[in-house]
GROMACS .gro file of C-alpha atoms in nm:
model
  366
    1MET     CA    1   0.000   0.000   0.000
    2LYS     CA    2   0.135   0.340  -0.093
    3TYR     CA    3   0.094   0.654   0.117
    4SER     CA    4   0.133   1.010   0.003
    5THR     CA    5   0.391   1.228   0.165
    6SER     CA    6   0.117   1.436   0.327
    7THR     CA    7  -0.041   1.124   0.477
    8ILE     CA    8   0.289   1.011   0.629
    9LEU     CA    9   0.348   1.357   0.779
   10SER     CA   10   0.000   1.352   0.930
   11ILE     CA   11   0.063   1.014   1.094
   12ILE     CA   12   0.394   1.136   1.237
   13LEU     CA   13   0.230   1.447   1.381
   14VAL     CA   14  -0.046   1.242   1.545
   15VAL     CA   15   0.209   1.007   1.704
   16LEU     CA   16   0.419   1.298   1.832
   17ALA     CA   17   0.113   1.468   1.972
   18SER     CA   18   0.011   1.148   2.148
   19CYS     CA   19   0.359   1.105   2.298
   20SER     CA   20   0.365   1.462   2.422
   21LYS     CA   21   0.037   1.410   2.607
   22ASP     CA   22   0.169   1.098   2.781
   23LYS     CA   23   0.504   1.249   2.867
   24VAL     CA   24   0.561   1.298   3.242
   25GLU     CA   25   0.767   1.603   3.320
   26PRO     CA   26   1.036   1.529   3.579
   27GLU     CA   27   0.979   1.695   3.917
   28ILE     CA   28   1.215   1.977   3.988
   29GLU     CA   29   1.380   1.923   4.324
   30ILE     CA   30   1.434   2.242   4.514
   31GLU     CA   31   1.734   2.208   4.737
   32THR     CA   32   1.702   2.364   5.080
   33GLU     CA   33   2.012   2.443   5.275
   34VAL     CA   34   2.048   2.231   5.585
   35ARG     CA   35   2.283   2.389   5.837
   36ASP     CA   36   2.467   2.169   6.081
   37MET     CA   37   2.472   2.254   6.449
   38TYR     CA   38   2.755   2.485   6.545
   39TYR     CA   39   2.931   2.490   6.882
   40PRO     CA   40   3.172   2.771   6.967
   41ALA     CA   41   3.510   2.648   7.082
   42VAL     CA   42   3.544   2.607   7.457
   43ALA     CA   43   3.859   2.819   7.491
   44ASP     CA   44   3.804   3.077   7.218
   45THR     CA   45   3.610   3.400   7.172
   46GLU     CA   46   3.536   3.326   6.807
   47TRP     CA   47   3.171   3.251   6.734
   48GLU     CA   48   3.019   3.195   6.391
   49THR     CA   49   2.743   3.427   6.281
   50ILE     CA   50   2.453   3.422   6.036
   51THR     CA   51   2.263   3.730   5.924
   52PRO     CA   52   1.890   3.793   5.956
   53ALA     CA   53   1.883   3.832   5.576
   54GLU     CA   54   2.022   3.481   5.529
   55LEU     CA   55   1.733   3.355   5.743
   56ASN     CA   56   1.478   3.562   5.547
   57TRP     CA   57   1.383   3.752   5.861
   58ASN     CA   58   1.207   4.088   5.846
   59GLU     CA   59   1.499   4.326   5.892
   60THR     CA   60   1.276   4.633   5.896
   61GLU     CA   61   1.144   4.524   6.238
   62ILE     CA   62   1.484   4.481   6.404
   63GLU     CA   63   1.526   4.845   6.499
   64ALA     CA   64   1.186   4.842   6.672
   65LEU     CA   65   1.300   4.535   6.867
   66TYR     CA   66   1.619   4.712   6.976
   67THR     CA   67   1.426   5.020   7.084
   68TYR     CA   68   1.189   4.805   7.286
   69LEU     CA   69   1.476   4.621   7.454
   70LYS     CA   70   1.665   4.939   7.538
   71ASN     CA   71   1.357   5.117   7.672
   72ASN     CA   72   1.279   4.816   7.891
   73LYS     CA   73   1.615   4.819   8.070
   74THR     CA   74   1.776   4.532   7.885
   75LYS     CA   75   2.151   4.482   7.935
   76GLY     CA   76   2.248   4.189   7.712
   77PHE     CA   77   2.053   4.026   7.431
   78MET     CA   78   2.147   3.736   7.204
   79VAL     CA   79   1.973   3.522   6.944
   80LEU     CA   80   2.124   3.196   6.817
   81VAL     CA   81   2.001   2.978   6.531
   82ASP     CA   82   2.171   2.639   6.495
   83GLY     CA   83   2.423   2.772   6.746
   84ARG     CA   84   2.525   3.067   6.529
   85ILE     CA   85   2.482   3.426   6.645
   86VAL     CA   86   2.211   3.612   6.456
   87ILE     CA   87   2.181   3.903   6.700
   88GLU     CA   88   2.412   4.014   6.978
   89GLU     CA   89   2.347   4.356   7.127
   90TYR     CA   90   2.422   4.536   7.452
   91PHE     CA   91   2.230   4.828   7.596
   92ASN     CA   92   2.227   5.067   7.890
   93ASP     CA   93   2.603   5.076   7.956
   94HIS     CA   94   2.647   4.698   7.943
   95ASN     CA   95   2.903   4.514   7.729
   96ALA     CA   96   3.004   4.166   7.618
   97ASN     CA   97   3.249   4.116   7.906
   98ALA     CA   98   3.026   4.244   8.185
   99GLN     CA   99   2.860   3.994   8.417
  100TRP     CA  100   2.499   4.000   8.530
  101THR     CA  101   2.310   3.786   8.777
  102TRP     CA  102   2.083   3.508   8.653
  103PHE     CA  103   1.866   3.516   8.964
  104SER     CA  104   1.630   3.216   8.947
  105ALA     CA  105   1.735   3.125   8.593
  106ALA     CA  106   2.017   2.955   8.782
  107LYS     CA  107   1.760   2.708   8.916
  108SER     CA  108   1.764   2.544   8.573
  109LEU     CA  109   2.144   2.529   8.588
  110THR     CA  110   2.122   2.365   8.931
  111ALA     CA  111   1.870   2.106   8.805
  112THR     CA  112   2.114   2.018   8.528
  113ILE     CA  113   2.398   1.977   8.777
  114ALA     CA  114   2.173   1.751   8.987
  115GLY     CA  115   2.114   1.533   8.681
  116ILE     CA  116   2.487   1.496   8.624
  117ALA     CA  117   2.536   1.397   8.990
  118GLN     CA  118   2.265   1.133   8.959
  119GLU     CA  119   2.425   0.987   8.647
  120GLU     CA  120   2.754   0.961   8.832
  121GLY     CA  121   2.582   0.765   9.108
  122LEU     CA  122   2.621   1.038   9.369
  123LEU     CA  123   2.249   1.069   9.436
  124ASN     CA  124   1.911   0.941   9.327
  125ILE     CA  125   1.632   1.195   9.293
  126GLY     CA  126   1.385   0.931   9.409
  127ASP     CA  127   1.556   0.910   9.749
  128LYS     CA  128   1.421   1.078  10.060
  129THR     CA  129   1.570   1.418  10.142
  130SER     CA  130   1.656   1.283  10.487
  131ASP     CA  131   1.884   1.024  10.324
  132TYR     CA  132   2.118   1.316  10.246
  133LEU     CA  133   2.040   1.584  10.506
  134GLY     CA  134   1.972   1.354  10.800
  135MET     CA  135   1.661   1.325  11.012
  136ASN     CA  136   1.484   1.633  11.147
  137TRP     CA  137   1.609   1.867  10.876
  138SER     CA  138   1.260   2.022  10.897
  139SER     CA  139   1.000   2.080  11.170
  140LEU     CA  140   0.776   1.811  11.021
  141SER     CA  141   0.692   1.483  11.188
  142THR     CA  142   0.905   1.189  11.077
  143GLU     CA  143   0.607   1.049  10.888
  144LYS     CA  144   0.558   1.368  10.684
  145GLU     CA  145   0.927   1.440  10.641
  146ASP     CA  146   0.982   1.093  10.497
  147LEU     CA  147   0.736   1.172  10.216
  148ILE     CA  148   0.970   1.437  10.072
  149THR     CA  149   1.221   1.325   9.808
  150VAL     CA  150   1.487   1.507   9.609
  151GLN     CA  151   1.246   1.502   9.315
  152HIS     CA  152   0.998   1.712   9.515
  153HIS     CA  153   1.264   1.983   9.553
  154LEU     CA  154   1.320   1.975   9.176
  155SER     CA  155   0.949   2.002   9.099
  156MET     CA  156   0.858   2.254   9.376
  157THR     CA  157   0.618   2.010   9.540
  158THR     CA  158   0.771   1.955   9.886
  159GLY     CA  159   0.450   2.069  10.055
  160LEU     CA  160   0.652   2.295  10.284
  161THR     CA  161   0.501   2.632  10.374
  162ASP     CA  162   0.639   2.865  10.107
  163ASN     CA  163   0.596   3.206  10.280
  164VAL     CA  164   0.591   3.392   9.947
  165GLY     CA  165   0.588   3.764  10.017
  166ASP     CA  166   0.775   3.723  10.346
  167TYR     CA  167   1.138   3.716  10.237
  168ILE     CA  168   1.322   3.590  10.546
  169PRO     CA  169   1.116   3.272  10.602
  170TRP     CA  170   1.092   3.223  10.223
  171VAL     CA  171   1.469   3.176  10.194
  172CYS     CA  172   1.527   3.026  10.539
  173THR     CA  173   1.648   2.663  10.554
  174THR     CA  174   1.671   2.602  10.929
  175PRO     CA  175   1.423   2.344  11.065
  176ASN     CA  176   1.210   2.601  11.247
  177CYS     CA  177   1.136   2.772  10.910
  178LEU     CA  178   1.038   2.453  10.729
  179ASP     CA  179   0.678   2.396  10.827
  180TYR     CA  180   0.410   2.161  10.699
  181THR     CA  181   0.134   2.283  10.468
  182ALA     CA  182   0.054   1.972  10.261
  183ASP     CA  183   0.182   1.624  10.190
  184ALA     CA  184   0.470   1.616   9.943
  185GLY     CA  185   0.346   1.595   9.586
  186THR     CA  186   0.000   1.738   9.659
  187ARG     CA  187   0.077   2.112   9.642
  188TRP     CA  188   0.291   2.319   9.403
  189ALA     CA  189   0.455   2.633   9.544
  190TYR     CA  190   0.756   2.836   9.440
  191HIS     CA  191   0.968   2.785   9.751
  192GLN     CA  192   1.317   2.933   9.761
  193GLY     CA  193   1.417   2.759  10.083
  194ALA     CA  194   1.324   2.418   9.941
  195PHE     CA  195   1.539   2.496   9.638
  196ILE     CA  196   1.838   2.599   9.851
  197LEU     CA  197   1.810   2.263  10.026
  198LEU     CA  198   1.861   2.096   9.687
  199GLN     CA  199   2.194   2.277   9.661
  200ASP     CA  200   2.273   2.160  10.016
  201ILE     CA  201   2.204   1.802   9.904
  202LEU     CA  202   2.449   1.850   9.615
  203ASN     CA  203   2.705   1.987   9.860
  204GLN     CA  204   2.672   1.670  10.067
  205THR     CA  205   2.678   1.422   9.780
  206THR     CA  206   2.952   1.572   9.563
  207GLY     CA  207   3.189   1.633   9.853
  208VAL     CA  208   3.331   1.941   9.681
  209GLY     CA  209   3.033   2.177   9.688
  210PHE     CA  210   2.779   2.212   9.411
  211GLN     CA  211   2.956   2.522   9.274
  212SER     CA  212   3.290   2.347   9.217
  213TYR     CA  213   3.119   2.032   9.095
  214GLY     CA  214   2.910   2.225   8.842
  215LYS     CA  215   3.212   2.418   8.720
  216THR     CA  216   3.413   2.102   8.653
  217LYS     CA  217   3.134   1.883   8.518
  218LEU     CA  218   2.943   2.142   8.313
  219GLU     CA  219   3.061   2.501   8.291
  220ASP     CA  220   3.425   2.439   8.201
  221ARG     CA  221   3.327   2.172   7.948
  222ILE     CA  222   3.114   2.413   7.741
  223GLY     CA  223   3.319   2.729   7.789
  224MET     CA  224   3.096   2.914   8.037
  225GLU     CA  225   3.257   3.195   8.235
  226GLY     CA  226   3.062   3.253   8.552
  227ASN     CA  227   3.076   3.238   8.929
  228TRP     CA  228   2.850   3.187   9.228
  229THR     CA  229   2.828   3.452   9.498
  230LYS     CA  230   2.636   3.467   9.824
  231ALA     CA  231   2.382   3.746   9.866
  232LEU     CA  232   2.068   3.792  10.075
  233GLY     CA  233   2.078   3.432  10.186
  234LEU     CA  234   2.091   3.306   9.826
  235ASN     CA  235   2.352   3.147   9.604
  236ILE     CA  236   2.358   3.380   9.304
  237TYR     CA  237   2.508   3.284   8.968
  238ASN     CA  238   2.664   3.559   8.757
  239SER     CA  239   2.801   3.547   8.403
  240ASN     CA  240   2.832   3.737   8.079
  241THR     CA  241   2.561   3.709   7.815
  242ARG     CA  242   2.753   3.464   7.598
  243SER     CA  243   2.780   3.219   7.887
  244MET     CA  244   2.403   3.231   7.924
  245ALA     CA  245   2.379   3.155   7.552
  246ARG     CA  246   2.621   2.863   7.585
  247PHE     CA  247   2.401   2.707   7.851
  248GLY     CA  248   2.099   2.763   7.627
  249LEU     CA  249   2.281   2.590   7.340
  250LEU     CA  250   2.357   2.291   7.562
  251ALA     CA  251   1.986   2.275   7.646
  252LEU     CA  252   1.888   2.301   7.279
  253ASN     CA  253   2.100   1.991   7.217
  254LYS     CA  254   1.955   1.799   7.512
  255GLY     CA  255   2.271   1.788   7.718
  256THR     CA  256   2.518   1.727   7.435
  257TRP     CA  257   2.798   1.966   7.344
  258ASP     CA  258   2.955   1.886   7.009
  259ASP     CA  259   3.072   1.523   7.052
  260SER     CA  260   3.056   1.528   7.433
  261THR     CA  261   2.762   1.413   7.644
  262ILE     CA  262   2.739   1.645   7.943
  263LEU     CA  263   2.401   1.511   8.054
  264SER     CA  264   2.204   1.213   7.925
  265GLU     CA  265   1.915   1.281   7.691
  266ASP     CA  266   1.689   1.066   7.908
  267TYR     CA  267   1.735   1.286   8.214
  268PHE     CA  268   1.721   1.599   8.004
  269ASN     CA  269   1.385   1.498   7.857
  270GLU     CA  270   1.256   1.416   8.205
  271MET     CA  271   1.378   1.753   8.332
  272THR     CA  272   1.201   1.949   8.058
  273THR     CA  273   0.871   1.760   8.072
  274THR     CA  274   0.577   1.834   8.305
  275SER     CA  275   0.696   1.702   8.642
  276GLN     CA  276   0.356   1.690   8.816
  277GLU     CA  277  -0.007   1.769   8.735
  278LEU     CA  278  -0.045   2.070   8.964
  279ASN     CA  279   0.156   2.315   8.753
  280LYS     CA  280   0.168   2.158   8.409
  281SER     CA  281   0.410   2.427   8.288
  282TYR     CA  282   0.690   2.326   8.524
  283GLY     CA  283   0.950   2.053   8.484
  284TYR     CA  284   1.253   2.016   8.709
  285LEU     CA  285   1.320   2.387   8.771
  286TRP     CA  286   1.249   2.465   8.403
  287TRP     CA  287   0.941   2.649   8.273
  288LEU     CA  288   0.749   2.488   7.986
  289ASN     CA  289   0.529   2.647   7.721
  290GLY     CA  290   0.244   2.485   7.528
  291LYS     CA  291   0.066   2.327   7.824
  292GLN     CA  292  -0.300   2.346   7.926
  293SER     CA  293  -0.237   2.570   8.226
  294TYR     CA  294   0.027   2.722   8.448
  295MET     CA  295   0.086   2.866   8.793
  296GLY     CA  296   0.286   3.178   8.871
  297THR     CA  297   0.541   3.224   9.145
  298THR     CA  298   0.336   3.428   9.392
  299SER     CA  299  -0.008   3.264   9.416
  300GLN     CA  300  -0.190   2.932   9.409
  301GLU     CA  301  -0.406   3.035   9.113
  302VAL     CA  302  -0.408   2.796   8.817
  303VAL     CA  303  -0.430   2.996   8.493
  304GLU     CA  304  -0.575   2.826   8.187
  305GLY     CA  305  -0.371   2.854   7.867
  306ASN     CA  306  -0.010   2.867   7.757
  307LEU     CA  307   0.267   3.013   7.966
  308ILE     CA  308   0.371   3.249   7.682
  309PRO     CA  309   0.092   3.258   7.419
  310ASN     CA  310   0.300   3.446   7.161
  311ALA     CA  311   0.588   3.198   7.179
  312PRO     CA  312   0.621   2.859   7.005
  313SER     CA  313   0.448   2.582   7.197
  314ASP     CA  314   0.765   2.374   7.234
  315LEU     CA  315   0.957   2.653   7.408
  316PHE     CA  316   1.110   2.581   7.746
  317ALA     CA  317   1.290   2.840   7.952
  318ALA     CA  318   1.513   2.930   8.244
  319LEU     CA  319   1.347   3.234   8.400
  320GLY     CA  320   1.477   3.460   8.675
  321ALA     CA  321   1.367   3.763   8.872
  322ASN     CA  322   1.388   4.103   8.703
  323ASP     CA  323   1.332   3.939   8.364
  324GLN     CA  324   1.638   3.722   8.317
  325LYS     CA  325   1.550   3.490   8.026
  326ILE     CA  326   1.700   3.190   7.850
  327TYR     CA  327   1.446   3.070   7.592
  328VAL     CA  328   1.504   2.744   7.403
  329VAL     CA  329   1.289   2.652   7.100
  330PRO     CA  330   1.382   2.314   6.948
  331SER     CA  331   1.143   2.342   6.651
  332LYS     CA  332   1.327   2.652   6.532
  333SER     CA  333   1.674   2.550   6.656
  334LEU     CA  334   1.662   2.874   6.849
  335VAL     CA  335   1.815   3.011   7.169
  336ILE     CA  336   1.732   3.361   7.293
  337VAL     CA  337   1.890   3.530   7.596
  338ARG     CA  338   1.789   3.848   7.772
  339SER     CA  339   1.953   3.991   8.084
  340GLY     CA  340   1.891   4.321   8.255
  341GLU     CA  341   1.682   4.505   8.509
  342THR     CA  342   1.312   4.445   8.551
  343ALA     CA  343   1.114   4.548   8.244
  344GLY     CA  344   0.833   4.682   8.461
  345GLU     CA  345   0.632   4.407   8.627
  346THR     CA  346   0.845   4.276   8.912
  347GLN     CA  347   0.811   3.899   8.925
  348LEU     CA  348   1.030   3.611   9.040
  349GLY     CA  349   1.021   3.437   8.701
  350LEU     CA  350   0.745   3.462   8.443
  351SER     CA  351   0.618   3.816   8.372
  352SER     CA  352   0.413   4.004   8.114
  353PHE     CA  353   0.742   4.101   7.949
  354ASP     CA  354   0.776   3.745   7.813
  355ASN     CA  355   0.468   3.770   7.594
  356GLU     CA  356   0.539   4.130   7.488
  357LEU     CA  357   0.895   4.042   7.389
  358TRP     CA  358   0.775   3.746   7.182
  359GLU     CA  359   0.537   3.973   6.995
  360LYS     CA  360   0.839   4.182   6.891
  361LEU     CA  361   1.044   3.872   6.809
  362ASN     CA  362   0.768   3.728   6.590
  363ALA     CA  363   0.759   4.050   6.389
  364VAL     CA  364   1.129   3.998   6.313
  365MET     CA  365   1.137   3.622   6.261
  366ASN     CA  366   0.812   3.591   6.065
   0.00000   0.00000   0.00000
């Protein structure tokens, strides 16, 4: 059978058209940059940086953030992403070398030191407090005193009368100050004296004092430069802003620093998870966002909702009086540090400043 040239061309065109319809275009893979975690050297001042522009942040909002921080008596402020410095600024006559007190943000540092001591077999947080401090360390009956464990000191549930608002008995650790209010584990209260007793337990178990033990086992190993001082009956931790950020970076990586395990991930996860059902937003001396409710430091009121509504739900934080902040956000590989004087509302930990600051941060990061 013979075909004309025009017929052959028509057949070819039909076949080509059919093939083009069936052809599956290959998917274009868009490569996204994955940054590895960065750890600044332990004995070096060098620290890698990354710019807000590289993170596609809204740079036009950064100046408003700085103005807000300065006007609210901030001293040091740092933002890390993947361990790299995005923002590092100092205000109100502060500088990178100057130290500032952590106040109760150091509770989270102490909880971490306690975890290290447990892993070295020096204590067990499930043990009775009297196993370490001896009998009659409080004014409670033996029956009630025996209910209190080290874990209750970590979770603020000793049941001891907290005396919030009355400073001297609030920080006092002599037996006559340690009175019964409720059975251990049945009442949450922000009790400074009960926390100081945790440090006393570490003094007993480590044999070298919790300060020296923490310096050797934690601070020196991640390059922190800080010191403990005694003031107003409290053990106060002081450091520069970068040391606060280093501790935040250790927390972001669940107790690991580069290739070194400072604290096991198991204990770290336990420490940063709800420790009891009374204050769902409290772990072992760490504050937790994204929970159903929370309690503040000065009342027994249970407030429905997130600790910091404007912040990511997976945030956990070391919070201290006068608005000392170490925020850690795993979902964003983020550490944020703020030190300074009180931003207005004087509180022992959480304050309205947290939510206001996160509104400013969201404007930059979103």
